[in-house]
Short mmCIF file of C-alpha atoms in Angstrom, two decimals:
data_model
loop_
_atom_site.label_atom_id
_atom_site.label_comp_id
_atom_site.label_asym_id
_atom_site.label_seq_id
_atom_site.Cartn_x
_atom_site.Cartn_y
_atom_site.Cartn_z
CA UNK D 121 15.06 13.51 -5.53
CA UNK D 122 13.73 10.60 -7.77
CA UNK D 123 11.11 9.28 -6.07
CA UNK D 124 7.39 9.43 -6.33
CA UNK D 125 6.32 13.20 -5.57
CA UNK D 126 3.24 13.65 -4.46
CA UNK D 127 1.49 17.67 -3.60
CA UNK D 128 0.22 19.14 -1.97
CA UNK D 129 0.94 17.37 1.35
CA UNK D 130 -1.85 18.64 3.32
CA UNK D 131 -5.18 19.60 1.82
CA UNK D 132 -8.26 21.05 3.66
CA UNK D 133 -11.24 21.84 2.09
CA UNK D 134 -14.89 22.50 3.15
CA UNK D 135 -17.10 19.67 2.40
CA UNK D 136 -18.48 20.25 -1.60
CA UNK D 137 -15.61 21.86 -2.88
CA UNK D 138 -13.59 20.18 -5.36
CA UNK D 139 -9.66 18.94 -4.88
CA UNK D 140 -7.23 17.78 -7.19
CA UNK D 141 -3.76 15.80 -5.85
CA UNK D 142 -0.81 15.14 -8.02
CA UNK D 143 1.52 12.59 -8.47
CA UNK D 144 4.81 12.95 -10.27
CA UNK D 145 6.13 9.33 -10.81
CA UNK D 146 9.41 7.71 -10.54
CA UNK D 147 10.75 8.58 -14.42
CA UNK D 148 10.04 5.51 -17.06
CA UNK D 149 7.98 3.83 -14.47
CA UNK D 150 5.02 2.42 -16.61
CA UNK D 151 2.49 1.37 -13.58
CA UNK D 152 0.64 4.20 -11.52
CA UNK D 153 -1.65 3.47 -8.65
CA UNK D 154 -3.86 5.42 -6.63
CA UNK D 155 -4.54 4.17 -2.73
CA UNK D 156 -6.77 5.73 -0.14
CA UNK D 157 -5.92 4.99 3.37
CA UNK D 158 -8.03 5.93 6.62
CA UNK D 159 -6.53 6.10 9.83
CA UNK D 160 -5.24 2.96 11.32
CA UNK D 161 -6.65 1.01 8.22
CA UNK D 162 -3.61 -0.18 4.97
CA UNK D 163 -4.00 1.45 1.75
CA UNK D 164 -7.47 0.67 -0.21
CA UNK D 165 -6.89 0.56 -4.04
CA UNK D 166 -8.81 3.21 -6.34
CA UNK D 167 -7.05 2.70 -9.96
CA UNK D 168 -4.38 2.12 -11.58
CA UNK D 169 -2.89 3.49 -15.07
CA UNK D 170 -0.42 1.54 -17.41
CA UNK D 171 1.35 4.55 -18.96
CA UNK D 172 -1.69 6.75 -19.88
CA UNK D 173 -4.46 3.91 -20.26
CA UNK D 174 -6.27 3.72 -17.12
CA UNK D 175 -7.08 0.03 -17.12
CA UNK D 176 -8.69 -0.44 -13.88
CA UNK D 177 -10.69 2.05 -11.56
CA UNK D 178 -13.04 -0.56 -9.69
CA UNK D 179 -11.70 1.30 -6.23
CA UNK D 180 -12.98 4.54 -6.93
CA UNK D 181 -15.65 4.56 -4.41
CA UNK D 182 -18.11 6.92 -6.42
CA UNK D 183 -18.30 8.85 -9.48
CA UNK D 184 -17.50 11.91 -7.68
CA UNK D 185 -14.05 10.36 -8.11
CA UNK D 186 -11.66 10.88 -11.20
CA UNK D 187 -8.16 9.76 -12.68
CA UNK D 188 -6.33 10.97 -15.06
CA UNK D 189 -2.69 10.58 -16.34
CA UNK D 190 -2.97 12.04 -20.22
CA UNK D 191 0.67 11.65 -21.27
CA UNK D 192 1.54 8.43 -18.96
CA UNK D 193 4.00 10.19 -16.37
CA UNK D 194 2.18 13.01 -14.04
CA UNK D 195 -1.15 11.95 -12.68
CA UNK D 196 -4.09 13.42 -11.20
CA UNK D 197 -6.46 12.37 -8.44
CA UNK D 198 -9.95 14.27 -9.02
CA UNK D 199 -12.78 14.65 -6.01
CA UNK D 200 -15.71 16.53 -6.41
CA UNK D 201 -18.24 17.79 -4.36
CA UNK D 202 -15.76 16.35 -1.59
CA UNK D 203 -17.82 14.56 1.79
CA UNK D 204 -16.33 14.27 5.13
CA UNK D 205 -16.29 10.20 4.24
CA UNK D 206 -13.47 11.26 1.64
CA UNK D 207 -10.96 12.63 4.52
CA UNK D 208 -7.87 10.04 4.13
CA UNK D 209 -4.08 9.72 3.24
CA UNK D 210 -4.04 9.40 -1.07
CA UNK D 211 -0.99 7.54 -1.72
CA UNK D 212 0.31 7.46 -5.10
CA UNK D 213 2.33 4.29 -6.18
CA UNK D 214 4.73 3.82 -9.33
CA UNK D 215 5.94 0.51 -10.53
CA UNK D 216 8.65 -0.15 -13.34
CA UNK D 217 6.92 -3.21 -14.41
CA UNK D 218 4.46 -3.39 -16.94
CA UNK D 219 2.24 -6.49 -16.13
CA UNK D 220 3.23 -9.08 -14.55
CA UNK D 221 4.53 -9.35 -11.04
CA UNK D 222 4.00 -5.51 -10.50
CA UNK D 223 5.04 -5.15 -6.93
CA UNK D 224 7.31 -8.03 -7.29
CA UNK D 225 10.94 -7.38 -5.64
CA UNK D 226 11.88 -6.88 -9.08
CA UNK D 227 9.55 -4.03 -9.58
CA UNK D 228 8.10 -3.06 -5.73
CA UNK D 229 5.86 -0.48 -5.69
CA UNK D 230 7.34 2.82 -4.67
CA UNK D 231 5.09 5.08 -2.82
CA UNK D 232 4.37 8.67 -2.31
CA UNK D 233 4.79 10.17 0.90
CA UNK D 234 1.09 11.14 0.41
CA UNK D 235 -1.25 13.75 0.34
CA UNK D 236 -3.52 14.03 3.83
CA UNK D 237 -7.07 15.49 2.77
CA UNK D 238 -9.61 16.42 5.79
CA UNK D 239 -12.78 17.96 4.39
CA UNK D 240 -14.40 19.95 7.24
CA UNK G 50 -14.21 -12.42 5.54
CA UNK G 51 -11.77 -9.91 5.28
CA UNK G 52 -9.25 -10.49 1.77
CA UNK G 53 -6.25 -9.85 3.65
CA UNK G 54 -6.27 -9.70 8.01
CA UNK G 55 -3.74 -8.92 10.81
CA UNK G 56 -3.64 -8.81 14.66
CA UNK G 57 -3.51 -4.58 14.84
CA UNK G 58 -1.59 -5.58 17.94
CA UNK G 59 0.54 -3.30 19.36
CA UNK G 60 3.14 -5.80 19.33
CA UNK G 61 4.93 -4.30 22.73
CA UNK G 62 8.59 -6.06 22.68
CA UNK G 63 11.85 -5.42 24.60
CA UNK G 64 14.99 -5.09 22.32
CA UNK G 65 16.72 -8.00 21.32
CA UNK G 66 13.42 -9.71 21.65
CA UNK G 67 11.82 -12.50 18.83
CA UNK G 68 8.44 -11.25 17.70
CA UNK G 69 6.30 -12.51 15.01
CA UNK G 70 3.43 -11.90 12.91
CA UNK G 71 1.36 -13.96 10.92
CA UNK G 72 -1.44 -12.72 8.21
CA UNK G 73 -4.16 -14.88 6.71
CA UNK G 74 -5.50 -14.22 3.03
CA UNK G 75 -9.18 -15.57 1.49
CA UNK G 76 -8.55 -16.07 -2.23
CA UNK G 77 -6.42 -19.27 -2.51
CA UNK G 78 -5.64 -18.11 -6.36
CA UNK G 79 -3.37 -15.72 -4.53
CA UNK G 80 0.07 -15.76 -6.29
CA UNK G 81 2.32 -13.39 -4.96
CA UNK G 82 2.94 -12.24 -0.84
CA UNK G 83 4.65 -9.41 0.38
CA UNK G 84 5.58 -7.64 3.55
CA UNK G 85 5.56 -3.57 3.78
CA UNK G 86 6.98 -1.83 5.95
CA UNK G 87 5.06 2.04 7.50
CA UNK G 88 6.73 4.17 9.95
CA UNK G 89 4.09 6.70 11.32
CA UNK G 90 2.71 9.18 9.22
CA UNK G 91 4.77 8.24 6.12
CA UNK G 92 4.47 5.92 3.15
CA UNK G 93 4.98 2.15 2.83
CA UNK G 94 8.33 0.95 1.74
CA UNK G 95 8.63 -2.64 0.41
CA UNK G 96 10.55 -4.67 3.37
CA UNK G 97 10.78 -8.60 1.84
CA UNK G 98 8.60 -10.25 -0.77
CA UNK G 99 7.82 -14.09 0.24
CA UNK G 100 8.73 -17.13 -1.47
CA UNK G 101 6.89 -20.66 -1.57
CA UNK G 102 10.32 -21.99 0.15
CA UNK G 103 10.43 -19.59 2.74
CA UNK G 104 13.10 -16.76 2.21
CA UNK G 105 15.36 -14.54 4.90
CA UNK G 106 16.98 -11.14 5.16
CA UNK G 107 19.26 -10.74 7.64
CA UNK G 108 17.21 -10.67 11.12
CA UNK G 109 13.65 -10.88 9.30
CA UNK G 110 12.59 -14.39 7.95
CA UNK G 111 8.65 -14.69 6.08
CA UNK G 112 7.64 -17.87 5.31
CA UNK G 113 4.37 -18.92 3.32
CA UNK G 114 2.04 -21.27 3.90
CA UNK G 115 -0.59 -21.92 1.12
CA UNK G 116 -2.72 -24.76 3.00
CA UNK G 117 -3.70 -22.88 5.28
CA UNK G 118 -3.12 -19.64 3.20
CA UNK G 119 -1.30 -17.46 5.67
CA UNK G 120 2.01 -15.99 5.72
CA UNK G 121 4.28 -15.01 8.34
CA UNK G 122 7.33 -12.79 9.31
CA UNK G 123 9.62 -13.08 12.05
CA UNK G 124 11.90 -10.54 13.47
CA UNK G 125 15.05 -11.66 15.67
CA UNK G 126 17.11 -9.69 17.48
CA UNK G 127 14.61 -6.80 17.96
CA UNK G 128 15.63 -3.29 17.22
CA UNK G 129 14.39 0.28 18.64
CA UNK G 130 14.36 0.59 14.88
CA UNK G 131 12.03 -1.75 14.04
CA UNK G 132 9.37 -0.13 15.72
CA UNK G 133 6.51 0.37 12.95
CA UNK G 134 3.60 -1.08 11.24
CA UNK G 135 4.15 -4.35 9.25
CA UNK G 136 1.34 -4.64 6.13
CA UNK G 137 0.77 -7.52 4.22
CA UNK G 138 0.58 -7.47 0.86
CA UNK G 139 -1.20 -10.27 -1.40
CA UNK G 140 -1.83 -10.31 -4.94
CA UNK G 141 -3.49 -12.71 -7.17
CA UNK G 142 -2.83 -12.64 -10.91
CA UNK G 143 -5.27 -10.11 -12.36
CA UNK G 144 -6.44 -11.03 -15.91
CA UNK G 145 -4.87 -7.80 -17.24
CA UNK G 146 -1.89 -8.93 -16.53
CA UNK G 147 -1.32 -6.88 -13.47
CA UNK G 148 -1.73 -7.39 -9.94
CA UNK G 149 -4.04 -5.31 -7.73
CA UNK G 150 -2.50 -6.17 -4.23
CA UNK G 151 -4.46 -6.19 -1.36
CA UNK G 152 -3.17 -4.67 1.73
CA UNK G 153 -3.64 -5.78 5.47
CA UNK G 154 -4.87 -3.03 8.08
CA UNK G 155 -1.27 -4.01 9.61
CA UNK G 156 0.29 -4.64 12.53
CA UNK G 157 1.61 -2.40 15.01
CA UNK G 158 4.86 -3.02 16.30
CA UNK G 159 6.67 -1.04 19.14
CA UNK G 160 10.09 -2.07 20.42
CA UNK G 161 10.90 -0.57 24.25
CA UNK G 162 14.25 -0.28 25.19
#
């Protein structure tokens, strides 16, 4: 389909292993973003990436977090040394729009169907 | 204070009821208001952005009010359908010249038959 693709669905891993989630974009969409959502809470911003710059990444709740998109389309949500504070839903947004009114009705955010990571 | 907060509800409704939400935001530089729409255990979809004037679609009508910086959606005619959680969305103009929307924890909605 052409929508934001997002693997693997389900993740488990034992607490201080590392994890890496994907997102494959909607194609030509400049704007990527990464959410977090817990259970029964909306979707927490990490960072976001304007084609492969990653201009903001004030959300990433520690260092042990890491984004990367290295040729602006596929992108790559790092967690090492995962806790049991890091089990969420990471939703992975795309966005036409380069600046201004991203999420606009002109340029919504499309989402992921997310990737559900429960560290045990 | 919370940037963005909603009643969790559950909304419980009978079909063909009028229901309606409202969601208050902190930062008054806010600029842009939207409404998202989450079925259980998948993604949020974009449902209506809201306009200064007030703006409808069909059975769903969001209005905006920036004195007392809330918005608000209403939902006529209830549908089975409709059952979901409702997020708002609000986004002041970030300085890079994107905006970093906040989202609401939501609000539950379940239409009975």
């Amino acid at each position: 389909g052409a929508g934001v693709s997002q693997s693997p669905r389900y993740k488990v891993a034992k607490r201080g292993q590392d994890v890496a989630l994907r997102c494959d974009p909607i194609s030509g969409h400049v704007s990527l973003f990464w959410y977090q959502q817990a259970l029964g809470q909306g979707p927490e911003f990490l960072t976001y990436f304007q084609n492969e710059a990653q201009l903001d990444k004030s959300g990433l709740p520690s260092d042990r977090f890491f984004a990367e998109r290295p040729e602006g389309s596929v992108s790559t949500l790092k967690i090492q040394r995962t806790q049991q504070e890091d089990s969420a839903v990471y939703l992975c947004a795309s966005s036409l729009a380069r600046g201004l009114r991203t999420g606009g009705d002109n340029s919504p955010l499309h989402f992921g169907n997310g990737t559900r990571l429960t560290v045990t | 204070r919370k940037e963005v907060e909603q009643d969790p509800g559950p909304f419980n409704v009978p079909e063909g009821a009028t229901v309606a939400f409202n969601c208050t935001y902190s930062n008054s530089a806010s600029q842009s208001f939207f409404w998202y729409r989450q079925d259980c255990r998948k993604e949020p979809k974009l449902l209506m952005s809201v306009y200064s004037s007030g703006n409808e679609d069909g059975r769903f009508t969001a209005q905006l009010n920036r004195a007392s910086q809330y918005i608000s959606l209403l939902i006529r005619d209830s549908k089975l359908s409709d059952s979901a959680t409702y997020l708002c969305v609000v986004g002041p103009l970030n300085s890079g010249g994107y905006q970093k929307v906040t989202f609401g924890t939501g609000t539950k909605l379940q239409v009975i038959p």
